[in-house]
Amino acid sequence: MSDTALLIIDVQVGVVDGEMRAARLDAVLDSLNLAIAKARGSDMPVIFIQHEEDDLPRGSGAWQLHPQLARQDGDAVVHKRYGDSFCDTDLARLLSARGIAKLWIGGAATDFCVDSTLRNAVSRGYQVTVIADGHTTLSAFALSGEQVIDHFNAIWQASSATPLPLRVLPAAEL
């Protein structure tokens, strides 16, 4: 069993493909499915994170994981109510029970849940690899979704004040 797990955060119908479509969504789904195939080929667990809140209620159509994701029955699903996938969830216990020390991370939204989760993971001592072409977001403030994605990839790539290297790689290089 591998000491690495793949986390796919909040790639849900209402988050990425609802009223507004997330940036680069088709390419991101392709990259995430490539990461899933690579993880399965390396006997890595694939863990889906699923967000819920008042306007994204559990069980609703919007709450469902995106149907184009290559999911399998044995994949773990962690439910959360906050941006950080570790906050008030069983994610840390699940990773510890499986001996996970390294994470590949992708999903939505780049500037909220993905960033919050990866920063907490780094603080907890995980070696994190962000899937550079495997995360997405909506346009926010004065920036397009594409600009937000590129900005965060650059920020994460430049991060050197971390206990373990924070890597940013495209799915093809995982």
mmCIF file with all atom_site columns, N, CA and C in Angstrom, residues 22-24 110 136-140 143-150:
data_model
loop_
_atom_site.group_PDB
_atom_site.id
_atom_site.type_symbol
_atom_site.label_atom_id
_atom_site.label_alt_id
_atom_site.label_comp_id
_atom_site.label_asym_id
_atom_site.label_entity_id
_atom_site.label_seq_id
_atom_site.pdbx_PDB_ins_code
_atom_site.Cartn_x
_atom_site.Cartn_y
_atom_site.Cartn_z
_atom_site.occupancy
_atom_site.B_iso_or_equiv
_atom_site.pdbx_formal_charge
_atom_site.auth_seq_id
_atom_site.auth_comp_id
_atom_site.auth_asym_id
_atom_site.auth_atom_id
_atom_site.pdbx_PDB_model_num
ATOM 1  N N  . ALA A 1 22  ? -17.158 26.548 -13.770 1.00 0.00 ? 22  ALA A N  1
ATOM 2  C CA . ALA A 1 22  ? -15.807 26.826 -13.300 1.00 0.00 ? 22  ALA A CA 1
ATOM 3  C C  . ALA A 1 22  ? -14.823 26.888 -14.471 1.00 0.00 ? 22  ALA A C  1
ATOM 4  N N  . ALA A 1 23  ? -13.752 27.626 -14.283 1.00 0.00 ? 23  ALA A N  1
ATOM 5  C CA . ALA A 1 23  ? -12.725 27.817 -15.305 1.00 0.00 ? 23  ALA A CA 1
ATOM 6  C C  . ALA A 1 23  ? -12.064 26.492 -15.673 1.00 0.00 ? 23  ALA A C  1
ATOM 7  N N  . ARG A 1 24  ? -11.857 26.303 -16.970 1.00 0.00 ? 24  ARG A N  1
ATOM 8  C CA . ARG A 1 24  ? -11.107 25.145 -17.493 1.00 0.00 ? 24  ARG A CA 1
ATOM 9  C C  . ARG A 1 24  ? -11.703 23.808 -17.048 1.00 0.00 ? 24  ARG A C  1
ATOM 10 N N  . THR A 1 110 ? -10.122 26.619 -6.062  1.00 0.00 ? 110 THR A N  1
ATOM 11 C CA . THR A 1 110 ? -8.704  26.920 -5.912  1.00 0.00 ? 110 THR A CA 1
ATOM 12 C C  . THR A 1 110 ? -8.433  27.859 -4.743  1.00 0.00 ? 110 THR A C  1
ATOM 13 N N  . THR A 1 136 ? -9.766  24.150 -9.978  1.00 0.00 ? 136 THR A N  1
ATOM 14 C CA . THR A 1 136 ? -10.533 25.156 -10.691 1.00 0.00 ? 136 THR A CA 1
ATOM 15 C C  . THR A 1 136 ? -11.295 26.053 -9.723  1.00 0.00 ? 136 THR A C  1
ATOM 16 N N  . THR A 1 137 ? -11.787 27.154 -10.259 1.00 0.00 ? 137 THR A N  1
ATOM 17 C CA . THR A 1 137 ? -12.590 28.084 -9.475  1.00 0.00 ? 137 THR A CA 1
ATOM 18 C C  . THR A 1 137 ? -13.423 28.947 -10.408 1.00 0.00 ? 137 THR A C  1
ATOM 19 N N  . LEU A 1 138 ? -14.264 29.745 -9.824  1.00 0.00 ? 138 LEU A N  1
ATOM 20 C CA . LEU A 1 138 ? -15.057 30.717 -10.574 1.00 0.00 ? 138 LEU A CA 1
ATOM 21 C C  . LEU A 1 138 ? -14.305 32.042 -10.618 1.00 0.00 ? 138 LEU A C  1
ATOM 22 N N  . SER A 1 139 ? -14.707 32.910 -11.503 1.00 0.00 ? 139 SER A N  1
ATOM 23 C CA . SER A 1 139 ? -14.150 34.258 -11.500 1.00 0.00 ? 139 SER A CA 1
ATOM 24 C C  . SER A 1 139 ? -14.507 34.923 -10.179 1.00 0.00 ? 139 SER A C  1
ATOM 25 N N  . ALA A 1 140 ? -13.559 35.684 -9.632  1.00 0.00 ? 140 ALA A N  1
ATOM 26 C CA . ALA A 1 140 ? -13.772 36.316 -8.327  1.00 0.00 ? 140 ALA A CA 1
ATOM 27 C C  . ALA A 1 140 ? -13.197 37.720 -8.329  1.00 0.00 ? 140 ALA A C  1
ATOM 28 N N  . LEU A 1 143 ? -10.645 39.269 -10.930 1.00 0.00 ? 143 LEU A N  1
ATOM 29 C CA . LEU A 1 143 ? -9.867  38.255 -11.629 1.00 0.00 ? 143 LEU A CA 1
ATOM 30 C C  . LEU A 1 143 ? -10.764 37.207 -12.271 1.00 0.00 ? 143 LEU A C  1
ATOM 31 N N  . SER A 1 144 ? -10.364 36.740 -13.438 1.00 0.00 ? 144 SER A N  1
ATOM 32 C CA . SER A 1 144 ? -11.062 35.617 -14.057 1.00 0.00 ? 144 SER A CA 1
ATOM 33 C C  . SER A 1 144 ? -10.661 34.339 -13.321 1.00 0.00 ? 144 SER A C  1
ATOM 34 N N  . GLY A 1 145 ? -11.444 33.295 -13.490 1.00 0.00 ? 145 GLY A N  1
ATOM 35 C CA . GLY A 1 145 ? -11.094 32.007 -12.891 1.00 0.00 ? 145 GLY A CA 1
ATOM 36 C C  . GLY A 1 145 ? -9.727  31.534 -13.351 1.00 0.00 ? 145 GLY A C  1
ATOM 37 N N  . GLU A 1 146 ? -9.420  31.736 -14.629 1.00 0.00 ? 146 GLU A N  1
ATOM 38 C CA . GLU A 1 146 ? -8.112  31.350 -15.165 1.00 0.00 ? 146 GLU A CA 1
ATOM 39 C C  . GLU A 1 146 ? -6.979  32.104 -14.461 1.00 0.00 ? 146 GLU A C  1
ATOM 40 N N  . GLN A 1 147 ? -7.183  33.408 -14.214 1.00 0.00 ? 147 GLN A N  1
ATOM 41 C CA . GLN A 1 147 ? -6.160  34.198 -13.523 1.00 0.00 ? 147 GLN A CA 1
ATOM 42 C C  . GLN A 1 147 ? -5.974  33.724 -12.082 1.00 0.00 ? 147 GLN A C  1
ATOM 43 N N  . VAL A 1 148 ? -7.059  33.383 -11.423 1.00 0.00 ? 148 VAL A N  1
ATOM 44 C CA . VAL A 1 148 ? -6.968  32.878 -10.045 1.00 0.00 ? 148 VAL A CA 1
ATOM 45 C C  . VAL A 1 148 ? -6.162  31.580 -10.024 1.00 0.00 ? 148 VAL A C  1
ATOM 46 N N  . ILE A 1 149 ? -6.468  30.664 -10.925 1.00 0.00 ? 149 ILE A N  1
ATOM 47 C CA . ILE A 1 149 ? -5.745  29.383 -10.995 1.00 0.00 ? 149 ILE A CA 1
ATOM 48 C C  . ILE A 1 149 ? -4.254  29.637 -11.220 1.00 0.00 ? 149 ILE A C  1
ATOM 49 N N  . ASP A 1 150 ? -3.928  30.453 -12.205 1.00 0.00 ? 150 ASP A N  1
ATOM 50 C CA . ASP A 1 150 ? -2.519  30.735 -12.511 1.00 0.00 ? 150 ASP A CA 1
ATOM 51 C C  . ASP A 1 150 ? -1.818  31.414 -11.330 1.00 0.00 ? 150 ASP A C  1
#
